[in-house]
Amino acid sequence: MSDQEREALHDGLRLTAVALSDADIPFALCGSYAAWARGAPEPDHDADFVIREEDVDRARAAVAAAGLDVKEPAENWLFKAYHHGALVDVLFRITGEPVDPALFERADVLEVLAVRMPVLSASDLLSSKLRVLGEHYCDFSRLLPIARALREQIDWDRVTDAVDDSPYARAFLSLVRDLGVAPASRAAGVAPASRAAGVAPTSRAAAS
């Protein structure tokens, strides 16, 4: 990404955050730029925000009024906004599910590119990235730098519970524990509540 492209992306991020804030729309910076705001390496692609689905129409109008070119993609879980070619995604569903309002309550207001804005918590940020892992996309190399950078900010037990139904996410958590990035899981023989029934408590320990 050239310096000019990065400047356009930074401006698009700032303009979107200010537009959503001025419209009194609950939102949070998410994705890789949220990780960057918390200390991870800066990404070289688009910025992402998350809002409630009921606020989509107001958000589109606010972002368009701020000067961004709003587009409707084929996907039914976000809209896209462009600033001099730089892309800002505004999500209103995460992995196909409605956005939990508690995400906004757990977000922290941080200064990002000289603008104060809500930023997704480190735990919710990692959980959301782990939830998209699957058979057709399972790139741990993008996740490891984030996990390393945010390790002290992450509630690892809460992340474990949040993604416990995903074998891909469990594999990543096992890896970061083996690497010493994350602390060891719960005491041996204690399974998360979501898997306590009908699942051998040693299955997680054997994987990690």
PDB file of N, CA, C and O in Angstrom, residues 103-135:
ATOM      1  N   LEU A 103     -21.538  -6.062  22.723  1.00  0.00           N
ATOM      2  CA  LEU A 103     -20.245  -5.740  22.118  1.00  0.00           C
ATOM      3  C   LEU A 103     -19.891  -4.276  22.327  1.00  0.00           C
ATOM      4  O   LEU A 103     -18.741  -3.934  22.610  1.00  0.00           O
ATOM      5  N   PHE A 104     -20.900  -3.413  22.188  1.00  0.00           N
ATOM      6  CA  PHE A 104     -20.653  -1.981  22.330  1.00  0.00           C
ATOM      7  C   PHE A 104     -20.386  -1.612  23.793  1.00  0.00           C
ATOM      8  O   PHE A 104     -19.596  -0.709  24.079  1.00  0.00           O
ATOM      9  N   GLU A 105     -21.048  -2.324  24.706  1.00  0.00           N
ATOM     10  CA  GLU A 105     -20.826  -2.058  26.133  1.00  0.00           C
ATOM     11  C   GLU A 105     -19.416  -2.460  26.556  1.00  0.00           C
ATOM     12  O   GLU A 105     -18.813  -1.821  27.423  1.00  0.00           O
ATOM     13  N   ARG A 106     -18.871  -3.491  25.932  1.00  0.00           N
ATOM     14  CA  ARG A 106     -17.528  -3.958  26.284  1.00  0.00           C
ATOM     15  C   ARG A 106     -16.419  -3.212  25.536  1.00  0.00           C
ATOM     16  O   ARG A 106     -15.239  -3.368  25.852  1.00  0.00           O
ATOM     17  N   ALA A 107     -16.801  -2.432  24.530  1.00  0.00           N
ATOM     18  CA  ALA A 107     -15.801  -1.688  23.761  1.00  0.00           C
ATOM     19  C   ALA A 107     -15.168  -0.606  24.629  1.00  0.00           C
ATOM     20  O   ALA A 107     -15.776  -0.101  25.586  1.00  0.00           O
ATOM     21  N   ASP A 108     -13.948  -0.250  24.291  1.00  0.00           N
ATOM     22  CA  ASP A 108     -13.231   0.829  24.974  1.00  0.00           C
ATOM     23  C   ASP A 108     -13.105   2.018  24.036  1.00  0.00           C
ATOM     24  O   ASP A 108     -12.848   1.851  22.836  1.00  0.00           O
ATOM     25  N   VAL A 109     -13.273   3.212  24.572  1.00  0.00           N
ATOM     26  CA  VAL A 109     -13.084   4.419  23.776  1.00  0.00           C
ATOM     27  C   VAL A 109     -11.591   4.744  23.766  1.00  0.00           C
ATOM     28  O   VAL A 109     -10.996   5.018  24.809  1.00  0.00           O
ATOM     29  N   LEU A 110     -10.999   4.685  22.582  1.00  0.00           N
ATOM     30  CA  LEU A 110      -9.573   4.926  22.413  1.00  0.00           C
ATOM     31  C   LEU A 110      -9.364   6.017  21.375  1.00  0.00           C
ATOM     32  O   LEU A 110     -10.236   6.278  20.541  1.00  0.00           O
ATOM     33  N   GLU A 111      -8.201   6.644  21.420  1.00  0.00           N
ATOM     34  CA  GLU A 111      -7.859   7.618  20.393  1.00  0.00           C
ATOM     35  C   GLU A 111      -7.208   6.879  19.228  1.00  0.00           C
ATOM     36  O   GLU A 111      -6.164   6.244  19.385  1.00  0.00           O
ATOM     37  N   VAL A 112      -7.837   6.976  18.076  1.00  0.00           N
ATOM     38  CA  VAL A 112      -7.343   6.309  16.869  1.00  0.00           C
ATOM     39  C   VAL A 112      -7.179   7.361  15.784  1.00  0.00           C
ATOM     40  O   VAL A 112      -8.155   8.015  15.396  1.00  0.00           O
ATOM     41  N   LEU A 113      -5.966   7.572  15.342  1.00  0.00           N
ATOM     42  CA  LEU A 113      -5.699   8.577  14.305  1.00  0.00           C
ATOM     43  C   LEU A 113      -6.282   9.934  14.692  1.00  0.00           C
ATOM     44  O   LEU A 113      -6.901  10.630  13.892  1.00  0.00           O
ATOM     45  N   ALA A 114      -6.074  10.282  15.965  1.00  0.00           N
ATOM     46  CA  ALA A 114      -6.470  11.585  16.531  1.00  0.00           C
ATOM     47  C   ALA A 114      -7.980  11.744  16.698  1.00  0.00           C
ATOM     48  O   ALA A 114      -8.454  12.852  16.966  1.00  0.00           O
ATOM     49  N   VAL A 115      -8.739  10.663  16.568  1.00  0.00           N
ATOM     50  CA  VAL A 115     -10.187  10.696  16.794  1.00  0.00           C
ATOM     51  C   VAL A 115     -10.526   9.673  17.867  1.00  0.00           C
ATOM     52  O   VAL A 115     -10.135   8.507  17.767  1.00  0.00           O
ATOM     53  N   ARG A 116     -11.266  10.093  18.891  1.00  0.00           N
ATOM     54  CA  ARG A 116     -11.690   9.159  19.929  1.00  0.00           C
ATOM     55  C   ARG A 116     -12.915   8.396  19.439  1.00  0.00           C
ATOM     56  O   ARG A 116     -13.881   8.998  18.962  1.00  0.00           O
ATOM     57  N   MET A 117     -12.839   7.054  19.557  1.00  0.00           N
ATOM     58  CA  MET A 117     -13.922   6.219  19.056  1.00  0.00           C
ATOM     59  C   MET A 117     -13.960   4.907  19.836  1.00  0.00           C
ATOM     60  O   MET A 117     -12.931   4.474  20.381  1.00  0.00           O
ATOM     61  N   PRO A 118     -15.134   4.252  19.897  1.00  0.00           N
ATOM     62  CA  PRO A 118     -15.194   2.934  20.537  1.00  0.00           C
ATOM     63  C   PRO A 118     -14.426   1.908  19.700  1.00  0.00           C
ATOM     64  O   PRO A 118     -14.545   1.887  18.470  1.00  0.00           O
ATOM     65  N   VAL A 119     -13.665   1.079  20.375  1.00  0.00           N
ATOM     66  CA  VAL A 119     -12.881   0.026  19.728  1.00  0.00           C
ATOM     67  C   VAL A 119     -13.265  -1.295  20.379  1.00  0.00           C
ATOM     68  O   VAL A 119     -13.291  -1.408  21.614  1.00  0.00           O
ATOM     69  N   LEU A 120     -13.569  -2.275  19.565  1.00  0.00           N
ATOM     70  CA  LEU A 120     -13.968  -3.582  20.067  1.00  0.00           C
ATOM     71  C   LEU A 120     -12.960  -4.097  21.099  1.00  0.00           C
ATOM     72  O   LEU A 120     -11.759  -3.898  20.955  1.00  0.00           O
ATOM     73  N   SER A 121     -13.441  -4.734  22.144  1.00  0.00           N
ATOM     74  CA  SER A 121     -12.535  -5.302  23.146  1.00  0.00           C
ATOM     75  C   SER A 121     -11.626  -6.336  22.491  1.00  0.00           C
ATOM     76  O   SER A 121     -11.965  -6.946  21.474  1.00  0.00           O
ATOM     77  N   ALA A 122     -10.464  -6.532  23.085  1.00  0.00           N
ATOM     78  CA  ALA A 122      -9.512  -7.496  22.522  1.00  0.00           C
ATOM     79  C   ALA A 122     -10.115  -8.897  22.471  1.00  0.00           C
ATOM     80  O   ALA A 122      -9.896  -9.645  21.508  1.00  0.00           O
ATOM     81  N   SER A 123     -10.884  -9.261  23.485  1.00  0.00           N
ATOM     82  CA  SER A 123     -11.493 -10.596  23.519  1.00  0.00           C
ATOM     83  C   SER A 123     -12.535 -10.755  22.420  1.00  0.00           C
ATOM     84  O   SER A 123     -12.569 -11.775  21.716  1.00  0.00           O
ATOM     85  N   ASP A 124     -13.398  -9.756  22.263  1.00  0.00           N
ATOM     86  CA  ASP A 124     -14.413  -9.827  21.205  1.00  0.00           C
ATOM     87  C   ASP A 124     -13.764  -9.767  19.821  1.00  0.00           C
ATOM     88  O   ASP A 124     -14.231 -10.412  18.883  1.00  0.00           O
ATOM     89  N   LEU A 125     -12.701  -8.999  19.718  1.00  0.00           N
ATOM     90  CA  LEU A 125     -11.991  -8.894  18.447  1.00  0.00           C
ATOM     91  C   LEU A 125     -11.430 -10.245  18.013  1.00  0.00           C
ATOM     92  O   LEU A 125     -11.649 -10.700  16.878  1.00  0.00           O
ATOM     93  N   LEU A 126     -10.728 -10.910  18.929  1.00  0.00           N
ATOM     94  CA  LEU A 126     -10.166 -12.218  18.579  1.00  0.00           C
ATOM     95  C   LEU A 126     -11.268 -13.245  18.341  1.00  0.00           C
ATOM     96  O   LEU A 126     -11.197 -14.031  17.392  1.00  0.00           O
ATOM     97  N   SER A 127     -12.297 -13.235  19.168  1.00  0.00           N
ATOM     98  CA  SER A 127     -13.407 -14.181  18.982  1.00  0.00           C
ATOM     99  C   SER A 127     -14.038 -14.025  17.600  1.00  0.00           C
ATOM    100  O   SER A 127     -14.311 -15.015  16.911  1.00  0.00           O
ATOM    101  N   SER A 128     -14.262 -12.782  17.186  1.00  0.00           N
ATOM    102  CA  SER A 128     -14.899 -12.553  15.892  1.00  0.00           C
ATOM    103  C   SER A 128     -14.022 -13.042  14.746  1.00  0.00           C
ATOM    104  O   SER A 128     -14.523 -13.555  13.745  1.00  0.00           O
ATOM    105  N   LYS A 129     -12.710 -12.893  14.884  1.00  0.00           N
ATOM    106  CA  LYS A 129     -11.810 -13.383  13.843  1.00  0.00           C
ATOM    107  C   LYS A 129     -11.748 -14.914  13.836  1.00  0.00           C
ATOM    108  O   LYS A 129     -11.661 -15.526  12.770  1.00  0.00           O
ATOM    109  N   LEU A 130     -11.795 -15.513  14.993  1.00  0.00           N
ATOM    110  CA  LEU A 130     -11.766 -16.974  15.056  1.00  0.00           C
ATOM    111  C   LEU A 130     -13.050 -17.582  14.510  1.00  0.00           C
ATOM    112  O   LEU A 130     -13.035 -18.680  13.950  1.00  0.00           O
ATOM    113  N   ARG A 131     -14.169 -16.874  14.662  1.00  0.00           N
ATOM    114  CA  ARG A 131     -15.453 -17.420  14.222  1.00  0.00           C
ATOM    115  C   ARG A 131     -15.525 -17.576  12.705  1.00  0.00           C
ATOM    116  O   ARG A 131     -16.329 -18.366  12.212  1.00  0.00           O
ATOM    117  N   VAL A 132     -14.713 -16.836  11.966  1.00  0.00           N
ATOM    118  CA  VAL A 132     -14.793 -16.930  10.505  1.00  0.00           C
ATOM    119  C   VAL A 132     -13.903 -18.040   9.946  1.00  0.00           C
ATOM    120  O   VAL A 132     -13.957 -18.331   8.746  1.00  0.00           O
ATOM    121  N   LEU A 133     -13.087 -18.659  10.787  1.00  0.00           N
ATOM    122  CA  LEU A 133     -12.234 -19.745  10.305  1.00  0.00           C
ATOM    123  C   LEU A 133     -13.083 -20.932   9.875  1.00  0.00           C
ATOM    124  O   LEU A 133     -14.091 -21.252  10.495  1.00  0.00           O
ATOM    125  N   GLY A 134     -12.663 -21.562   8.791  1.00  0.00           N
ATOM    126  CA  GLY A 134     -13.398 -22.712   8.304  1.00  0.00           C
ATOM    127  C   GLY A 134     -12.577 -23.483   7.292  1.00  0.00           C
ATOM    128  O   GLY A 134     -11.382 -23.226   7.092  1.00  0.00           O
ATOM    129  N   GLU A 135     -13.224 -24.402   6.631  1.00  0.00           N
ATOM    130  CA  GLU A 135     -12.527 -25.279   5.696  1.00  0.00           C
ATOM    131  C   GLU A 135     -11.902 -24.508   4.537  1.00  0.00           C
ATOM    132  O   GLU A 135     -10.839 -24.870   4.030  1.00  0.00           O
TER     133      GLU A 135
END
